[in-house]
Amino acid sequence: MSRGRLRARLGGLRRRTVLLWCAAVLALAGGMVFLFYYSAAFTVQDVQSEGAGDEVAARAVELAQIPHGRPLARVSEARVSERVLEDRRIAGVEVERDWPSAVRLVVQEREPAVALLGEGATWLADASGVVFDEVEEVEDDLPVIALRGDPTGLDRETVTGLVDLWQLRPDDEELEGELGAPQVDGDGSIEMEVGVVTLLWGPPVENEKKWNVVTALMGQETIDPQGGLEMTIDVRLPDAPVVTGLPEGTG
């Protein structure tokens, strides 16, 4: 056999070998796709939830809506997470495949930072301002803010501002009276009362500066929350506070 024919035969053999390897790889890939995505070998037989209390854990499994018998590889983590997060008590969730036949939901519950009491109901809110759960009882160490309105109608920015406002409030001795329940209007502006003195607060921003202004004004002899003369302290612009209702001859 000539050298040219030998090279041609070897070249053809190499091409057939490559083609056979390619066919084998494609067959293997196809088999793997079928095995994991379409066969009954690795399907969901159990959905578990951990990291949360019993009620929230059970609700997470219910919201996940992962049917038994679905191939594990076809479980969409993004869609499952989106459904589980419909429960506002849940701050986050990780969807993990537990081969060969289970899905694990690792749930992170929201931590309450404040309780909001209004219109006969008590709601918990977290530090990010999400109002997430109505409760019958409040833990002893959780601050409670009484509102003249529905807590669920508040936006997140207002809730976080309220938490800050309430945490910074002076004690009753500094205010010379007991601070009443904040009233939050639809635009997020706040009004409170100390005895006969009404505080026009505006939105819950610059809270520390506003409290400093209020306590300074309350220390004046002409302003008496326990007196008989109704007054208003407007600190919506804390750098230019306005007091109305002062006795005649003062100002």
CSV table of C-alpha atoms in Angstrom, one decimal:
chain,number,residue,atom,x,y,z
A,1,MET,CA,0.0,0.0,0.0
A,2,SER,CA,1.3,3.4,-1.0
A,3,ARG,CA,2.1,6.0,1.6
A,4,GLY,CA,-0.7,8.3,0.3
A,5,ARG,CA,-3.4,5.6,0.6
A,6,LEU,CA,-2.2,4.8,4.1
A,7,ARG,CA,-2.5,8.5,5.2
A,8,ALA,CA,-6.0,8.7,3.6
A,9,ARG,CA,-7.1,5.6,5.4
A,10,LEU,CA,-5.8,6.9,8.8
A,11,GLY,CA,-7.4,10.2,8.2
A,12,GLY,CA,-10.8,8.5,7.5
A,13,LEU,CA,-10.3,6.4,10.7
A,14,ARG,CA,-9.7,9.5,12.8
A,15,ARG,CA,-12.8,11.2,11.4
A,16,ARG,CA,-15.0,8.2,12.1
A,17,THR,CA,-13.5,8.0,15.6
A,18,VAL,CA,-14.3,11.7,16.2
A,19,LEU,CA,-17.8,11.2,14.8
A,20,LEU,CA,-18.4,8.2,17.1
A,21,TRP,CA,-17.2,10.2,20.1
A,22,CYS,CA,-19.4,13.1,19.2
A,23,ALA,CA,-22.4,10.8,18.8
A,24,ALA,CA,-21.6,9.2,22.2
A,25,VAL,CA,-21.3,12.6,23.9
A,26,LEU,CA,-24.6,13.7,22.4
A,27,ALA,CA,-26.3,10.5,23.4
A,28,LEU,CA,-25.0,10.9,26.9
A,29,ALA,CA,-26.1,14.5,27.1
A,30,GLY,CA,-29.5,13.6,25.8
A,31,GLY,CA,-29.8,10.8,28.3
A,32,MET,CA,-28.8,13.1,31.2
A,33,VAL,CA,-31.4,15.6,30.1
A,34,PHE,CA,-34.1,12.9,29.9
A,35,LEU,CA,-33.0,11.4,33.2
A,36,PHE,CA,-33.1,14.7,35.2
A,37,TYR,CA,-35.8,16.6,33.4
A,38,TYR,CA,-38.3,14.1,32.1
A,39,SER,CA,-37.9,10.7,33.8
A,40,ALA,CA,-39.4,9.6,37.1
A,41,ALA,CA,-36.0,8.9,38.6
A,42,PHE,CA,-35.5,12.3,40.4
A,43,THR,CA,-38.9,13.7,41.2
A,44,VAL,CA,-40.3,15.7,44.1
A,45,GLN,CA,-41.6,13.4,46.8
A,46,ASP,CA,-41.3,15.8,49.7
A,47,VAL,CA,-41.2,19.6,50.3
A,48,GLN,CA,-39.7,20.7,53.7
A,49,SER,CA,-39.4,24.1,55.3
A,50,GLU,CA,-37.0,25.2,58.0
A,51,GLY,CA,-35.9,28.3,59.8
A,52,ALA,CA,-39.4,29.5,60.7
A,53,GLY,CA,-42.1,28.8,63.2
A,54,ASP,CA,-44.6,26.0,62.5
A,55,GLU,CA,-47.3,28.3,61.1
A,56,VAL,CA,-45.1,30.3,58.8
A,57,ALA,CA,-43.2,27.1,57.7
A,58,ALA,CA,-46.4,25.4,56.8
A,59,ARG,CA,-47.6,28.5,54.9
A,60,ALA,CA,-44.3,28.6,53.0
A,61,VAL,CA,-44.8,25.0,51.8
A,62,GLU,CA,-48.4,25.8,50.8
A,63,LEU,CA,-47.4,28.9,48.9
A,64,ALA,CA,-44.5,27.2,47.1
A,65,GLN,CA,-47.0,25.1,45.1
A,66,ILE,CA,-44.5,22.4,44.2
A,67,PRO,CA,-46.4,19.3,43.1
A,68,HIS,CA,-45.2,15.9,44.0
A,69,GLY,CA,-43.9,14.0,40.9
A,70,ARG,CA,-42.4,17.1,39.3
A,71,PRO,CA,-38.7,16.5,38.2
A,72,LEU,CA,-36.4,18.2,40.7
A,73,ALA,CA,-34.4,19.9,37.9
A,74,ARG,CA,-37.6,21.5,36.6
A,75,VAL,CA,-38.4,23.3,39.9
A,76,SER,CA,-38.0,27.0,39.3
A,77,GLU,CA,-36.2,28.6,42.3
A,78,ALA,CA,-37.2,32.1,41.2
A,79,ARG,CA,-40.9,31.3,40.8
A,80,VAL,CA,-41.1,29.4,44.0
A,81,SER,CA,-39.4,32.2,45.9
A,82,GLU,CA,-41.8,34.8,44.4
A,83,ARG,CA,-44.8,32.8,45.6
A,84,VAL,CA,-43.4,32.2,49.1
A,85,LEU,CA,-42.6,35.9,49.6
A,86,GLU,CA,-46.3,36.7,49.1
A,87,ASP,CA,-46.5,36.0,52.9
A,88,ARG,CA,-45.3,39.4,54.3
A,89,ARG,CA,-44.1,37.6,57.4
A,90,ILE,CA,-41.3,36.1,55.3
A,91,ALA,CA,-38.3,38.4,54.6
A,92,GLY,CA,-36.4,35.9,52.4
A,93,VAL,CA,-36.3,32.3,51.3
A,94,GLU,CA,-33.7,30.0,49.7
A,95,VAL,CA,-35.0,27.1,47.6
A,96,GLU,CA,-32.6,24.1,47.8
A,97,ARG,CA,-32.9,20.8,45.9
A,98,ASP,CA,-32.2,17.9,48.2
A,99,TRP,CA,-31.4,15.1,45.8
A,100,PRO,CA,-32.9,12.7,44.9
A,101,SER,CA,-36.4,13.5,45.8
A,102,ALA,CA,-37.0,16.6,48.1
A,103,VAL,CA,-37.0,20.4,48.0
A,104,ARG,CA,-36.0,22.4,51.1
A,105,LEU,CA,-37.2,25.9,51.8
A,106,VAL,CA,-34.9,27.8,54.1
A,107,VAL,CA,-37.1,30.6,55.4
A,108,GLN,CA,-36.1,33.9,57.1
A,109,GLU,CA,-38.9,35.4,59.2
A,110,ARG,CA,-39.2,39.1,59.7
A,111,GLU,CA,-38.0,40.4,63.1
A,112,PRO,CA,-40.5,42.8,64.6
A,113,ALA,CA,-39.1,46.2,65.6
A,114,VAL,CA,-42.3,47.9,66.7
A,115,ALA,CA,-46.0,47.2,67.3
A,116,LEU,CA,-48.5,49.6,65.8
A,117,LEU,CA,-51.9,49.8,67.5
A,118,GLY,CA,-54.7,51.4,65.6
A,119,GLU,CA,-58.4,51.0,64.8
A,120,GLY,CA,-58.7,48.1,67.3
A,121,ALA,CA,-55.9,46.0,65.7
A,122,THR,CA,-52.2,45.5,66.5
A,123,TRP,CA,-49.7,45.0,63.7
A,124,LEU,CA,-46.0,44.2,63.8
A,125,ALA,CA,-43.5,46.1,61.6
A,126,ASP,CA,-39.9,45.4,61.1
A,127,ALA,CA,-36.9,47.8,61.0
A,128,SER,CA,-37.3,48.2,57.2
A,129,GLY,CA,-40.8,49.6,57.7
A,130,VAL,CA,-42.8,46.6,56.5
A,131,VAL,CA,-46.1,46.1,58.3
A,132,PHE,CA,-46.4,42.3,58.1
A,133,ASP,CA,-48.5,40.6,60.8
A,134,GLU,CA,-51.6,41.2,62.9
A,135,VAL,CA,-51.3,39.8,66.4
A,136,GLU,CA,-53.3,39.5,69.6
A,137,GLU,CA,-50.5,39.9,72.0
A,138,VAL,CA,-47.2,41.8,71.9
A,139,GLU,CA,-43.9,40.7,73.5
A,140,ASP,CA,-43.0,42.7,76.6
A,141,ASP,CA,-39.7,44.1,75.2
A,142,LEU,CA,-41.3,45.4,71.9
A,143,PRO,CA,-42.3,49.1,71.8
A,144,VAL,CA,-45.9,49.8,71.1
A,145,ILE,CA,-47.0,52.9,69.2
A,146,ALA,CA,-50.7,53.8,69.4
A,147,LEU,CA,-52.0,55.4,66.3
A,148,ARG,CA,-55.2,57.2,65.4
A,149,GLY,CA,-55.6,55.4,62.1
A,150,ASP,CA,-55.0,52.1,60.3
A,151,PRO,CA,-51.4,50.9,60.5
A,152,THR,CA,-51.6,49.0,57.3
A,153,GLY,CA,-52.2,52.2,55.4
A,154,LEU,CA,-48.7,53.5,56.2
A,155,ASP,CA,-45.9,53.4,53.7
A,156,ARG,CA,-42.5,52.0,54.7
A,157,GLU,CA,-40.8,55.4,55.0
A,158,THR,CA,-43.4,56.6,57.4
A,159,VAL,CA,-43.2,53.5,59.5
A,160,THR,CA,-39.4,53.7,59.9
A,161,GLY,CA,-39.7,57.4,60.7
A,162,LEU,CA,-42.3,56.6,63.4
A,163,VAL,CA,-40.0,54.0,64.9
A,164,ASP,CA,-37.2,56.6,65.0
A,165,LEU,CA,-39.5,59.3,66.4
A,166,TRP,CA,-40.8,57.1,69.2
A,167,GLN,CA,-37.4,55.8,70.2
A,168,LEU,CA,-36.1,59.4,70.5
A,169,ARG,CA,-39.0,60.8,72.4
A,170,PRO,CA,-38.2,62.5,75.7
A,171,ASP,CA,-39.7,61.2,78.9
A,172,ASP,CA,-42.9,62.7,80.4
A,173,GLU,CA,-41.1,64.9,82.8
A,174,GLU,CA,-39.2,66.7,80.1
A,175,LEU,CA,-42.4,67.2,78.2
A,176,GLU,CA,-44.3,68.1,81.4
A,177,GLY,CA,-47.1,65.8,80.3
A,178,GLU,CA,-47.9,62.5,78.7
A,179,LEU,CA,-47.4,62.2,75.0
A,180,GLY,CA,-50.6,61.1,73.2
A,181,ALA,CA,-51.0,58.7,70.3
A,182,PRO,CA,-49.6,60.0,67.0
A,183,GLN,CA,-52.1,60.8,64.3
A,184,VAL,CA,-50.7,60.1,60.8
A,185,ASP,CA,-52.5,61.7,57.9
A,186,GLY,CA,-52.7,60.3,54.4
A,187,ASP,CA,-49.6,62.4,53.3
A,188,GLY,CA,-47.5,60.9,56.1
A,189,SER,CA,-47.6,64.1,58.3
A,190,ILE,CA,-47.9,63.5,62.0
A,191,GLU,CA,-49.8,65.3,64.8
A,192,MET,CA,-49.4,64.6,68.5
A,193,GLU,CA,-50.7,66.1,71.8
A,194,VAL,CA,-49.1,66.7,75.2
A,195,GLY,CA,-51.9,67.8,77.4
A,196,VAL,CA,-53.4,70.9,75.8
A,197,VAL,CA,-50.4,71.4,73.5
A,198,THR,CA,-50.7,70.1,70.0
A,199,LEU,CA,-47.5,69.2,68.2
A,200,LEU,CA,-47.6,69.7,64.4
A,201,TRP,CA,-44.7,67.4,63.4
A,202,GLY,CA,-45.0,67.0,59.6
A,203,PRO,CA,-43.3,63.9,58.2
A,204,PRO,CA,-41.2,61.8,60.6
A,205,VAL,CA,-37.9,63.2,59.5
A,206,GLU,CA,-35.3,65.3,61.5
A,207,ASN,CA,-36.8,63.7,64.6
A,208,GLU,CA,-34.0,64.4,67.0
A,209,LYS,CA,-33.8,68.1,66.0
A,210,LYS,CA,-37.6,68.5,66.3
A,211,TRP,CA,-37.6,66.9,69.8
A,212,ASN,CA,-34.8,69.3,70.9
A,213,VAL,CA,-36.9,72.2,69.8
A,214,VAL,CA,-40.0,70.9,71.5
A,215,THR,CA,-38.3,70.2,74.8
A,216,ALA,CA,-36.7,73.7,74.8
A,217,LEU,CA,-40.1,75.3,74.1
A,218,MET,CA,-41.8,73.2,76.8
A,219,GLY,CA,-39.3,74.5,79.3
A,220,GLN,CA,-40.6,78.1,78.9
A,221,GLU,CA,-43.0,79.4,81.6
A,222,THR,CA,-45.5,80.6,79.0
A,223,ILE,CA,-46.1,77.1,77.7
A,224,ASP,CA,-47.9,74.8,80.1
A,225,PRO,CA,-49.3,71.5,78.8
A,226,GLN,CA,-51.3,71.1,82.0
A,227,GLY,CA,-52.8,74.6,81.9
A,228,GLY,CA,-56.1,75.8,80.6
A,229,LEU,CA,-54.8,77.5,77.4
A,230,GLU,CA,-54.7,75.4,74.3
A,231,MET,CA,-51.5,76.0,72.2
A,232,THR,CA,-49.9,74.6,69.1
A,233,ILE,CA,-46.2,74.1,68.5
A,234,ASP,CA,-45.4,73.7,64.8
A,235,VAL,CA,-42.0,72.1,64.2
A,236,ARG,CA,-42.6,71.0,60.6
A,237,LEU,CA,-39.7,73.4,59.9
A,238,PRO,CA,-37.6,72.8,63.0
A,239,ASP,CA,-35.3,75.7,62.1
A,240,ALA,CA,-38.2,78.1,62.2
A,241,PRO,CA,-40.7,76.7,64.8
A,242,VAL,CA,-44.0,78.5,65.3
A,243,VAL,CA,-46.0,78.7,68.6
A,244,THR,CA,-49.6,79.8,68.5
A,245,GLY,CA,-52.0,80.3,71.4
A,246,LEU,CA,-49.6,82.1,73.7
A,247,PRO,CA,-51.1,84.4,76.4
A,248,GLU,CA,-51.5,87.9,75.2
A,249,GLY,CA,-48.4,90.0,75.8
A,250,THR,CA,-45.9,87.1,75.2
A,251,GLY,CA,-44.2,86.0,72.0
